Coordinates of C-alpha atoms in Angstrom, one line a residue:
Chain I
X1 CA 44.7 58.7 -33.4
X2 CA 46.7 58.1 -31.0
X3 CA 47.2 61.4 -29.0
X4 CA 43.4 61.6 -29.1
X5 CA 43.2 58.0 -27.5
X6 CA 45.7 59.2 -25.3
X7 CA 43.8 61.9 -24.1
X8 CA 40.7 60.3 -24.2
X9 CA 41.9 57.2 -22.1
X10 CA 44.0 59.6 -19.7
X11 CA 40.9 61.4 -18.7
X12 CA 38.7 58.9 -18.3
X13 CA 41.2 57.6 -16.0
X14 CA 41.0 61.3 -13.7
X15 CA 37.3 61.3 -13.9
X16 CA 37.5 57.6 -12.1
X17 CA 39.7 58.8 -9.9
X18 CA 38.2 61.8 -8.7
X19 CA 34.4 60.0 -9.0
X20 CA 36.2 57.3 -6.9
X21 CA 37.3 59.8 -4.0
X22 CA 34.0 61.3 -3.4
X23 CA 32.4 57.9 -3.8
X24 CA 34.7 56.8 -1.2
X25 CA 34.8 60.8 1.2
X26 CA 31.3 61.0 0.9
X27 CA 31.5 59.1 4.6
X28 CA 33.4 62.2 5.6
X29 CA 30.0 64.0 5.5
X30 CA 27.8 62.0 7.5
X31 CA 26.9 63.1 11.1
X32 CA 28.2 61.6 13.5
X33 CA 30.4 58.9 13.4
X34 CA 30.7 56.8 10.0
X35 CA 30.8 53.4 12.4
X36 CA 27.1 53.9 12.2
X37 CA 27.0 53.8 8.6
X38 CA 29.1 51.1 7.8
X39 CA 26.6 48.9 10.8
X40 CA 23.6 49.8 9.0
X41 CA 20.3 50.3 10.1
X42 CA 20.9 53.6 11.1
X43 CA 20.6 53.7 15.2
X44 CA 23.4 53.9 16.8
X45 CA 24.7 50.1 17.9
X46 CA 27.2 49.6 21.4
X47 CA 29.8 51.1 21.8
X48 CA 32.3 47.8 21.9
X49 CA 31.2 47.1 17.9
X50 CA 31.7 50.4 17.2
X51 CA 35.3 50.4 18.6
X52 CA 35.9 47.0 16.8
X53 CA 33.9 48.4 13.6
X54 CA 37.2 51.1 13.9
X55 CA 39.5 48.6 14.1
X56 CA 38.3 46.4 11.6
X57 CA 38.1 49.3 8.5
X58 CA 41.1 50.9 10.4
X59 CA 38.6 54.2 11.0
X60 CA 41.5 55.9 12.7
X61 CA 43.8 56.5 10.1
X62 CA 43.7 59.1 8.3
X63 CA 41.3 59.9 5.3
X64 CA 44.2 59.5 2.8
X65 CA 45.8 55.8 3.7
X66 CA 41.7 54.8 4.5
X67 CA 40.9 55.4 1.1
X68 CA 44.4 54.0 -0.4
X69 CA 43.4 51.3 0.8
X70 CA 39.7 51.1 0.1
X71 CA 41.1 51.6 -3.7
X72 CA 43.9 49.0 -3.1
X73 CA 40.8 46.2 -2.6
X74 CA 38.5 47.9 -5.0
X75 CA 41.1 47.5 -8.2
X76 CA 41.9 43.7 -6.8
X77 CA 38.1 42.7 -6.7
X78 CA 37.7 43.3 -3.4
X79 CA 34.6 45.3 -2.0
X80 CA 35.7 44.7 1.5
X81 CA 32.9 43.4 4.6
X82 CA 29.1 44.1 4.7
X83 CA 28.3 44.6 8.0
X84 CA 24.7 45.3 7.6
X85 CA 24.0 42.0 5.1
X86 CA 26.7 40.1 7.6
X87 CA 28.3 39.2 4.5
X88 CA 31.3 40.6 2.1
X89 CA 29.9 42.5 -0.8
X90 CA 32.0 40.6 -3.7
X91 CA 29.5 37.5 -2.9
X92 CA 26.1 39.9 -2.3
X93 CA 27.4 41.1 -6.4
X94 CA 28.1 37.8 -7.4
X95 CA 24.7 36.3 -6.6
X96 CA 23.4 39.6 -8.5
X97 CA 25.3 40.7 -11.3
X98 CA 24.7 38.2 -13.7
X99 CA 20.8 38.7 -13.4
X100 CA 21.4 42.8 -14.2
X101 CA 23.6 42.1 -16.9
X102 CA 20.5 39.6 -18.1
X103 CA 18.8 43.1 -17.7
X104 CA 21.0 45.5 -19.4
X105 CA 21.7 43.2 -22.2
X106 CA 18.2 42.8 -23.2
X107 CA 17.1 45.9 -22.5
X108 CA 19.8 46.9 -24.7
X109 CA 19.0 45.0 -27.9
X110 CA 15.0 45.8 -27.5
X111 CA 15.9 49.4 -27.7
X112 CA 18.4 48.8 -31.2
X113 CA 15.6 46.8 -33.2
X114 CA 13.1 48.6 -32.1
X115 CA 14.3 52.4 -32.3
X116 CA 16.3 51.9 -35.5
X117 CA 13.5 50.3 -36.9
X118 CA 10.8 52.5 -36.1
X119 CA 13.1 55.6 -37.1
X120 CA 14.1 54.2 -40.6
X121 CA 10.4 53.3 -40.7
X122 CA 9.3 56.8 -40.4
X123 CA 12.3 58.6 -42.1
X124 CA 11.3 56.6 -45.3
X125 CA 7.4 56.4 -45.0
X126 CA 7.3 60.3 -44.3
X127 CA 3.4 61.3 -44.0
X128 CA 1.3 60.2 -41.3
X129 CA 3.5 57.6 -40.4
X130 CA 6.0 60.1 -39.1
X131 CA 3.9 62.0 -37.6
X132 CA 2.7 59.6 -35.4
X133 CA 6.4 57.9 -34.8
X134 CA 7.7 61.1 -33.6
X135 CA 4.4 62.0 -31.7
X136 CA 5.0 58.9 -29.8
X137 CA 8.6 59.1 -29.4
X138 CA 8.5 62.1 -28.1
X139 CA 5.2 60.6 -25.8
X140 CA 7.3 58.1 -24.2
X141 CA 10.3 59.6 -23.1
X142 CA 8.2 61.1 -20.8
X143 CA 6.5 58.4 -19.5
X144 CA 8.7 57.4 -16.5
X145 CA 10.2 53.9 -16.4
X146 CA 8.8 52.7 -13.7
X147 CA 4.9 54.0 -14.4
X148 CA 5.4 52.2 -18.0
X149 CA 6.6 49.0 -15.3
X150 CA 3.4 49.2 -13.3
X151 CA 1.5 49.1 -16.4
X152 CA 2.9 46.2 -18.7
X153 CA 3.1 44.8 -15.1
X154 CA -1.0 45.1 -15.2
X155 CA -1.7 44.8 -18.6
X156 CA 0.8 41.9 -20.0
X157 CA 1.7 40.4 -16.5
X158 CA -1.5 39.7 -14.5
X159 CA -4.6 40.8 -17.1
X160 CA -2.9 38.3 -20.3
X161 CA -0.8 36.7 -18.1
X162 CA 1.4 36.2 -21.0
X163 CA 4.7 37.4 -18.7
X164 CA 5.5 37.0 -14.9
X165 CA 4.6 40.4 -13.2
X166 CA 7.3 40.3 -10.9
X167 CA 9.9 38.2 -10.3
X168 CA 12.8 36.3 -11.1
X169 CA 13.6 33.2 -12.5
X170 CA 16.8 31.4 -14.1
X171 CA 17.4 30.1 -17.1
X172 CA 16.9 30.9 -20.6
X173 CA 13.1 30.0 -20.1
X174 CA 13.2 32.1 -17.0
X175 CA 14.6 35.5 -18.7
X176 CA 11.8 35.2 -21.0
X177 CA 9.3 34.9 -18.7
X178 CA 10.4 36.9 -15.6
X179 CA 13.1 39.8 -18.0
X180 CA 10.8 40.6 -20.6
X181 CA 8.3 43.6 -19.0
X182 CA 11.4 44.9 -16.9
X183 CA 13.8 45.2 -19.5
X184 CA 10.5 46.6 -21.9
X185 CA 10.2 48.8 -19.5
X186 CA 13.9 50.1 -19.1
X187 CA 13.9 50.3 -23.1
X188 CA 10.6 52.2 -23.3
X189 CA 12.1 55.8 -23.2
X190 CA 15.0 55.3 -24.9
X191 CA 13.6 53.7 -27.5
X192 CA 12.4 56.9 -28.1
X193 CA 15.3 58.6 -27.4
X194 CA 17.2 56.8 -30.8
X195 CA 13.9 56.5 -32.9
X196 CA 14.3 60.2 -32.9
X197 CA 17.9 60.7 -34.0
X198 CA 17.9 58.1 -35.8
X199 CA 15.2 59.3 -37.8
X200 CA 16.4 62.7 -38.2
X201 CA 20.1 61.2 -39.5
X202 CA 18.4 59.0 -42.4
X203 CA 16.1 62.0 -43.2
X204 CA 19.7 64.0 -43.7
X205 CA 21.1 61.3 -45.6
X206 CA 18.1 60.6 -47.8
X207 CA 18.5 64.6 -49.2
X208 CA 21.9 64.1 -49.4
X209 CA 23.5 64.5 -53.4
X210 CA 24.8 61.1 -53.2
X211 CA 21.9 59.4 -52.3
X212 CA 20.1 61.4 -55.5
X213 CA 22.8 60.0 -57.3
X214 CA 22.7 56.4 -56.5
X215 CA 18.7 57.1 -57.3
X216 CA 19.2 58.4 -60.3
X217 CA 22.0 55.7 -61.7
X218 CA 18.7 53.3 -61.3
X219 CA 20.6 51.5 -58.3
X220 CA 17.6 49.3 -56.9
X221 CA 16.0 51.4 -53.4
X222 CA 16.7 48.8 -51.5
X223 CA 20.4 48.4 -51.9
X224 CA 21.0 52.8 -51.4
X225 CA 19.2 52.2 -48.7
X226 CA 21.1 49.9 -47.0
X227 CA 24.4 51.0 -48.8
X228 CA 24.6 54.2 -48.6
X229 CA 21.6 56.3 -46.0
X230 CA 21.9 53.6 -43.4
X231 CA 26.0 53.4 -43.5
X232 CA 26.4 56.9 -43.5
X233 CA 23.3 57.4 -40.8
X234 CA 25.0 54.7 -38.4
X235 CA 27.3 57.3 -36.9
X236 CA 25.1 59.4 -35.2
X237 CA 23.1 55.9 -34.5
X238 CA 25.8 54.4 -32.6
X239 CA 26.8 57.0 -30.5
X240 CA 23.1 57.5 -30.0
X241 CA 22.6 53.8 -28.6
X242 CA 25.9 53.5 -26.3
X243 CA 24.5 56.8 -24.5
X244 CA 21.3 55.7 -24.2
X245 CA 22.9 51.9 -23.1
X246 CA 25.2 53.5 -20.4
X247 CA 22.1 55.5 -19.4
X248 CA 20.7 52.1 -18.4
X249 CA 22.4 51.5 -15.6
X250 CA 21.6 53.6 -13.2
X251 CA 17.7 52.8 -13.7
X252 CA 17.9 49.1 -13.2
X253 CA 17.7 50.2 -9.6
X254 CA 14.3 51.3 -10.2
X255 CA 13.2 48.5 -11.9
X256 CA 14.6 45.6 -10.3
X257 CA 13.1 48.0 -7.3
X258 CA 9.6 47.3 -9.6
X259 CA 9.6 44.3 -10.7
X260 CA 11.7 42.4 -8.1
X261 CA 14.5 41.6 -8.9
X262 CA 17.3 40.5 -7.1
X263 CA 20.1 42.5 -9.3
X264 CA 22.5 44.9 -8.2
X265 CA 19.9 47.5 -7.9
X266 CA 18.0 46.4 -6.2
X267 CA 20.6 45.3 -3.7
X268 CA 21.4 49.6 -4.0
X269 CA 18.2 50.8 -3.1
X270 CA 17.8 48.1 -0.9
X271 CA 21.3 48.8 0.9
X272 CA 20.8 52.9 0.9
X273 CA 17.5 52.0 3.0
X274 CA 19.5 50.3 5.7
X275 CA 21.6 52.6 4.9
X276 CA 25.2 50.1 4.3
X277 CA 27.6 52.7 2.7
X278 CA 29.9 49.8 2.3
X279 CA 27.4 48.3 0.2
X280 CA 26.4 51.3 -1.5
X281 CA 29.4 52.5 -2.6
X282 CA 30.8 49.6 -4.4
X283 CA 28.0 49.4 -6.9
X284 CA 27.7 53.4 -7.2
X285 CA 30.9 52.7 -8.2
X286 CA 30.4 50.1 -10.1
X287 CA 27.7 52.3 -12.2
X288 CA 29.0 55.5 -12.2
X289 CA 32.5 53.6 -13.5
X290 CA 30.2 51.3 -16.4
X291 CA 28.8 55.0 -17.3
X292 CA 32.4 56.9 -17.8
X293 CA 33.8 54.0 -19.7
X294 CA 30.2 53.1 -21.5
X295 CA 30.7 56.2 -22.7
X296 CA 34.4 56.7 -23.6
X297 CA 34.1 53.9 -25.5
X298 CA 31.1 55.3 -27.9
X299 CA 33.3 58.4 -28.5
X300 CA 36.7 56.1 -29.6
X301 CA 34.3 54.0 -31.9
X302 CA 32.6 57.0 -32.7
X303 CA 35.9 57.8 -34.1
X304 CA 37.1 55.1 -35.4
X305 CA 34.1 54.9 -37.9
X306 CA 34.6 58.0 -38.9
X307 CA 37.8 59.8 -39.3
X308 CA 35.9 63.6 -39.7
X309 CA 35.6 63.4 -36.0
X310 CA 39.0 63.5 -35.4
X311 CA 39.7 65.9 -38.3
X312 CA 37.1 68.1 -36.3
X313 CA 38.4 68.1 -32.5
X314 CA 40.4 70.7 -31.2
X315 CA 43.0 68.3 -29.4
Chain T
X1 CA 32.8 100.5 -34.1
X2 CA 30.3 102.8 -34.1
X3 CA 27.5 103.4 -31.0
X4 CA 25.4 101.8 -33.7
X5 CA 26.5 98.2 -33.5
X6 CA 27.0 98.8 -30.1
X7 CA 23.3 99.5 -29.7
X8 CA 22.1 96.8 -32.4
X9 CA 24.2 94.4 -29.8
X10 CA 22.4 95.2 -27.2
X11 CA 18.9 95.1 -27.9
X12 CA 19.6 91.7 -29.1
X13 CA 17.9 88.7 -27.9
X14 CA 14.4 90.8 -27.2
X15 CA 14.1 91.3 -31.0
X16 CA 11.6 88.3 -31.4
X17 CA 7.9 88.9 -31.9
X18 CA 5.3 87.6 -29.8
X19 CA 3.6 84.5 -32.6
X20 CA 0.7 82.6 -31.7
X21 CA 1.8 79.3 -30.6
X22 CA -1.5 77.0 -30.1
X23 CA 0.6 73.9 -28.7
X24 CA 2.3 75.7 -26.1
X25 CA -0.2 77.8 -25.3
X26 CA -2.1 74.7 -24.3
X27 CA 1.0 73.3 -22.1
X28 CA 1.2 76.5 -20.6
X29 CA -2.4 76.3 -19.6
X30 CA -2.0 72.9 -18.1
X31 CA 1.5 73.8 -16.3
X32 CA -0.6 77.0 -14.9
X33 CA -3.7 74.4 -13.9
X34 CA -1.3 72.5 -11.8
X35 CA 0.7 75.6 -10.0
X36 CA -3.0 76.6 -8.8
X37 CA -4.2 73.3 -8.1
X38 CA -0.7 73.2 -5.8
X39 CA -1.7 76.5 -4.5
X40 CA -5.0 75.6 -3.7
X41 CA -5.1 72.0 -2.6
X42 CA -6.8 72.3 0.3
X43 CA -9.3 74.2 -0.5
X44 CA -10.5 72.4 -3.3
X45 CA -9.6 68.8 -2.2
X46 CA -12.8 66.8 -1.4
X47 CA -11.6 65.4 1.3
X48 CA -8.1 65.0 3.8
X49 CA -5.7 63.3 2.4
X50 CA -4.7 61.0 5.2
X51 CA -8.2 60.2 6.2
X52 CA -8.9 57.0 6.2
X53 CA -12.3 55.2 5.2
X54 CA -12.1 50.9 6.3
X55 CA -15.1 50.3 4.8
X56 CA -13.6 52.1 1.5
X57 CA -10.9 50.0 0.5
X58 CA -10.2 49.9 -3.1
X59 CA -13.6 52.2 -3.7
X60 CA -14.1 52.0 -7.5
X61 CA -14.5 55.3 -9.4
X62 CA -18.0 57.0 -8.0
X63 CA -20.0 60.3 -7.0
X64 CA -18.3 59.9 -3.2
X65 CA -14.5 59.4 -5.3
X66 CA -13.8 60.3 -7.9
X67 CA -11.0 58.9 -9.0
X68 CA -12.4 55.4 -6.2
X69 CA -9.5 54.8 -3.2
X70 CA -7.0 53.0 -2.5
X71 CA -5.5 50.1 -0.4
X72 CA -6.8 51.8 3.0
X73 CA -10.0 53.8 2.0
X74 CA -8.3 57.3 0.9
X75 CA -9.4 59.1 -1.8
X76 CA -6.8 58.7 -4.9
X77 CA -8.4 62.2 -6.1
X78 CA -7.4 64.3 -2.8
X79 CA -3.9 62.6 -2.3
X80 CA -3.1 63.7 -6.6
X81 CA -4.2 67.1 -5.4
X82 CA -2.3 67.5 -2.4
X83 CA 0.6 65.5 -3.7
X84 CA 1.2 68.3 -6.3
X85 CA 2.7 70.4 -3.7
X86 CA 5.9 68.5 -3.2
X87 CA 5.8 66.8 -6.9
X88 CA 6.4 70.0 -8.1
X89 CA 8.7 72.3 -5.4
X90 CA 11.2 69.4 -5.2
X91 CA 11.9 69.8 -8.8
X92 CA 11.8 73.5 -8.8
X93 CA 14.1 73.5 -6.0
X94 CA 16.5 71.4 -7.7
X95 CA 15.8 73.4 -10.8
X96 CA 16.0 76.9 -9.7
X97 CA 19.5 75.4 -7.1
X98 CA 20.8 74.2 -10.0
X99 CA 20.3 77.3 -12.6
X100 CA 21.8 79.5 -9.8
X101 CA 25.2 77.5 -9.5
X102 CA 24.8 77.0 -13.3
X103 CA 24.7 80.1 -14.6
X104 CA 27.4 81.8 -12.2
X105 CA 29.9 79.0 -13.1
X106 CA 29.3 79.2 -17.0
X107 CA 29.7 83.1 -16.6
X108 CA 32.4 82.5 -14.2
X109 CA 34.7 80.1 -16.9
X110 CA 33.4 82.3 -19.8
X111 CA 34.8 85.4 -18.5
X112 CA 38.3 84.3 -17.1
X113 CA 38.6 81.9 -19.7
X114 CA 42.6 80.1 -18.8
X115 CA 42.9 77.5 -15.9
X116 CA 39.7 78.9 -14.5
X117 CA 37.8 77.5 -17.2
X118 CA 39.6 74.1 -17.6
X119 CA 38.5 73.9 -14.3
X120 CA 35.2 74.6 -13.9
X121 CA 34.6 72.4 -17.5
X122 CA 36.6 69.3 -16.3
X123 CA 35.1 69.5 -12.8
X124 CA 31.5 69.7 -14.6
X125 CA 32.8 67.0 -16.8
X126 CA 32.8 64.6 -13.3
X127 CA 29.8 65.8 -12.3
X128 CA 27.9 64.4 -15.1
X129 CA 30.0 61.2 -15.2
X130 CA 27.7 60.6 -12.3
X131 CA 23.6 59.6 -12.7
X132 CA 21.8 62.0 -10.7
X133 CA 20.4 59.2 -9.0
X134 CA 23.7 57.3 -8.3
X135 CA 24.2 60.7 -7.0
X136 CA 20.9 60.5 -4.6
X137 CA 21.3 57.3 -3.7
X138 CA 24.5 58.1 -1.9
X139 CA 23.1 60.6 -0.3
X140 CA 20.4 58.6 1.2
X141 CA 22.4 56.5 2.6
X142 CA 24.3 59.4 4.6
X143 CA 21.7 61.6 6.1
X144 CA 18.8 59.4 5.4
X145 CA 15.5 59.3 3.0
X146 CA 13.7 61.9 3.3
X147 CA 12.7 64.5 0.2
X148 CA 15.7 67.7 1.3
X149 CA 18.2 64.8 0.9
X150 CA 17.5 63.9 -2.8
X151 CA 17.2 67.3 -4.3
X152 CA 20.6 69.1 -3.0
X153 CA 21.8 65.7 -4.4
X154 CA 20.0 65.9 -7.9
X155 CA 20.9 69.7 -7.9
X156 CA 24.4 69.0 -8.2
X157 CA 23.9 67.0 -10.9
X158 CA 21.9 69.3 -12.9
X159 CA 24.4 72.2 -12.7
X160 CA 26.4 70.5 -15.7
X161 CA 23.2 69.9 -17.9
X162 CA 23.1 73.6 -17.3
X163 CA 26.5 74.9 -17.3
X164 CA 27.3 73.1 -20.4
X165 CA 25.1 74.4 -23.0
X166 CA 25.2 78.2 -20.9
X167 CA 28.8 78.0 -20.6
X168 CA 28.9 78.2 -24.7
X169 CA 26.8 80.6 -25.0
X170 CA 28.3 83.1 -22.7
X171 CA 31.3 82.9 -24.3
X172 CA 30.0 83.7 -27.7
X173 CA 27.9 86.8 -25.8
X174 CA 31.8 87.7 -23.9
X175 CA 33.8 88.1 -27.2
X176 CA 30.6 90.2 -28.9
X177 CA 32.4 94.1 -29.5
X178 CA 29.8 95.7 -26.5
X179 CA 31.0 93.7 -23.7
X180 CA 35.0 95.5 -24.9
X181 CA 33.5 98.9 -25.1
X182 CA 31.2 98.2 -21.7
X183 CA 35.3 97.2 -20.4
X184 CA 36.7 100.4 -22.3
X185 CA 34.1 103.0 -20.1
X186 CA 35.2 101.5 -17.1
X187 CA 31.8 99.5 -16.1
X188 CA 32.4 97.2 -13.3
X189 CA 32.2 93.8 -13.9
X190 CA 29.6 92.8 -11.8
X191 CA 27.8 95.3 -13.6
X192 CA 28.5 93.7 -17.0
X193 CA 27.5 90.8 -16.0
X194 CA 24.2 90.9 -14.6
X195 CA 23.1 94.0 -16.2
X196 CA 24.3 92.6 -19.8
X197 CA 25.5 89.0 -19.7
X198 CA 22.7 88.3 -18.0
X199 CA 19.6 89.6 -19.7
X200 CA 20.9 88.5 -23.4
X201 CA 21.7 85.1 -22.1
X202 CA 18.2 84.8 -19.8
X203 CA 16.5 83.1 -23.4
X204 CA 18.4 80.1 -23.0
X205 CA 18.6 79.9 -19.2
X206 CA 14.7 79.9 -19.3
X207 CA 14.6 77.2 -21.9
X208 CA 16.8 74.7 -20.1
X209 CA 14.8 75.4 -16.7
X210 CA 11.8 74.6 -18.2
X211 CA 13.3 71.4 -19.9
X212 CA 15.4 70.9 -17.0
X213 CA 12.3 70.6 -15.1
X214 CA 10.8 68.1 -16.5
X215 CA 13.3 65.6 -16.0
X216 CA 13.9 66.7 -12.7
X217 CA 10.3 66.1 -11.8
X218 CA 10.8 62.5 -13.6
X219 CA 13.9 61.8 -11.0
X220 CA 13.0 62.7 -7.9
X221 CA 9.6 61.0 -8.5
X222 CA 11.4 58.1 -9.3
X223 CA 13.7 58.7 -6.2
X224 CA 10.7 58.5 -4.4
X225 CA 9.3 55.7 -6.0
X226 CA 12.2 53.7 -4.8
X227 CA 12.1 54.9 -1.3
X228 CA 14.0 57.0 -0.7
X229 CA 12.2 60.3 -0.7
X230 CA 8.8 61.1 -0.1
X231 CA 7.7 59.0 3.1
X232 CA 4.2 57.3 3.6
X233 CA 1.6 59.0 4.3
X234 CA 2.7 62.0 2.5
X235 CA 0.9 62.5 -1.2
X236 CA 3.9 62.4 -3.4
X237 CA 3.2 61.1 -6.8
X238 CA 5.8 59.1 -7.6
X239 CA 5.2 57.1 -3.9
X240 CA 1.9 57.3 -4.5
X241 CA 3.1 55.1 -7.7
X242 CA 4.9 52.6 -5.7
X243 CA 2.7 52.7 -3.4
X244 CA 0.2 51.6 -5.8
X245 CA 2.6 48.3 -7.2
X246 CA 1.5 45.7 -4.4
X247 CA -2.4 46.5 -5.7
X248 CA -1.5 45.7 -9.6
X249 CA -0.9 42.4 -8.1
X250 CA -4.6 42.1 -7.3
X251 CA -5.8 43.7 -9.8
X252 CA -6.2 46.8 -8.4
X253 CA -4.6 49.9 -10.6
X254 CA -6.5 52.5 -10.5
X255 CA -3.8 54.3 -8.0
X256 CA -0.7 53.9 -10.4
X257 CA -3.2 54.8 -13.6
X258 CA -4.2 58.3 -12.2
X259 CA -0.7 58.8 -10.4
X260 CA 1.6 57.9 -14.2
X261 CA -1.0 59.8 -15.6
X262 CA -1.0 62.9 -14.0
X263 CA 2.8 62.9 -13.9
X264 CA 2.9 62.3 -17.1
X265 CA 0.7 65.1 -18.5
X266 CA 2.8 67.6 -16.8
X267 CA 5.8 66.0 -18.0
X268 CA 5.3 66.5 -21.7
X269 CA 3.3 70.5 -20.9
X270 CA 6.7 70.5 -19.3
X271 CA 8.9 69.8 -22.7
X272 CA 6.3 71.0 -25.1
X273 CA 6.4 74.5 -23.7
X274 CA 10.4 74.3 -23.5
X275 CA 10.3 73.2 -27.2
X276 CA 7.6 76.6 -27.8
X277 CA 9.9 78.5 -25.2
X278 CA 13.2 77.2 -27.3
X279 CA 11.1 78.3 -31.1
X280 CA 10.3 81.6 -29.3
X281 CA 12.7 83.3 -27.7
X282 CA 15.6 81.6 -29.3
X283 CA 14.2 81.2 -32.4
X284 CA 15.4 77.5 -33.2
X285 CA 13.8 73.6 -31.9
X286 CA 15.0 72.1 -29.3

């Protein structure tokens, strides 16, 4: 176990280190002076400003020195200044991160609730219900987030006015009013994915010998489903849900942009349009890190839940 | 080992018999139709995609404008037809580049084994940690918006998706006796790769590329939607959804609806074609 843990964590650290070099080093690919990117706006500013940016960002130091300075700052939670927004990147993030976290949390809850219910019901009821549930989830995976978002905004926001079609609100009622449609849009394609895996793994458990035995011993059906079927099917369901939630992080950029939510995803897109590299680097690193960390956590918890995974893996 | 066995192994991968599959045929027809529309766009589009008609802003569907017009009075159908070109070429380029690089890396890793395999697999793992969208956004920050840069960034992001599956198949294939026999016969390595390994891996490559195309189309459309891909006034489906968005708030859903449905239908067609090909070529569902 400890060996497995150690290799996974070491792998995580290596991937994060390489990712940080790639994200910071992307600056080297820039045509011309990287200082123009740090100013943002894409236009060449006056030479004095360029010179002061060179001093402020130590752009004349060797790359390794600059990278190290940036990384130590990031590890201490300091992402430096954003010149395009005339603000510190930290402040920009602090204002927006709670909206993004609420959105991701809301969407994750929807994915788990609807995906697992739909998948389990499909496997248990079988027949036409299962066929249509499968078809719908396969179709849902092909609908882009921004299209379902637009349709939800039109039907439930504009036509029915149940929810706000765009913008941000505060508090729980604000989250419900403004974040429900974006959360559903964000969750939509992943619901199908989780439902699909839930259905196949529940189906496989239903056919297994221990469930047949439990059934033949006359144990009531709901008890068999809960204690024998769902419990054994929970491994793959958990793994897929974890991957789904990790995959949400990047898609927040699309959803926040579509619904006009002030979160870090929308900030990433706006900063990219302004060619504000400092902000883009910070948010990309945060998103890549949360994606990789969540994936590793899922692996670790899956291994803890099911010791067979450990044995099956070449260490 | 007998020549009979070698011949049997060499024939592998081409032994499946064609079976009629109505769903796959339908999906293939949709794909063929869309490609045809893209090729003939200027001939079949009723209007110039950028022709503005101030007298017909947000016109509903009619005989003159089958799908109505957008916020500046441009014909939506004509824009969808012209939009087929960039909307299909971009993901096709992603899949082509990613498949070429992914296949080469997979075969190289499986062939060399040892540290080469470990390095290639490690690099693929790192790339896999980068969501393609993030890679495209970083690239667009540095090089400015446009379709070319996100396409290149997305190709890199798609390499692990192709290479990981392929490496395992290449490894299995590489350990088959016919490869050892070819090596003993003194066949040059490049010849084994091109004439023997690649043809036997081609069914898997085809399936991966087909399914990958659907996802690439979604990703590229998303990049255009957030404003970092195709730029106005170009007709591109993702961009059309985004420029139709303000209309939604004032109750004009036409443009978003039609361009959205176009994307969904084509992605579903590619997914069904991919799983059909998988059943046909590999004998297994996706």
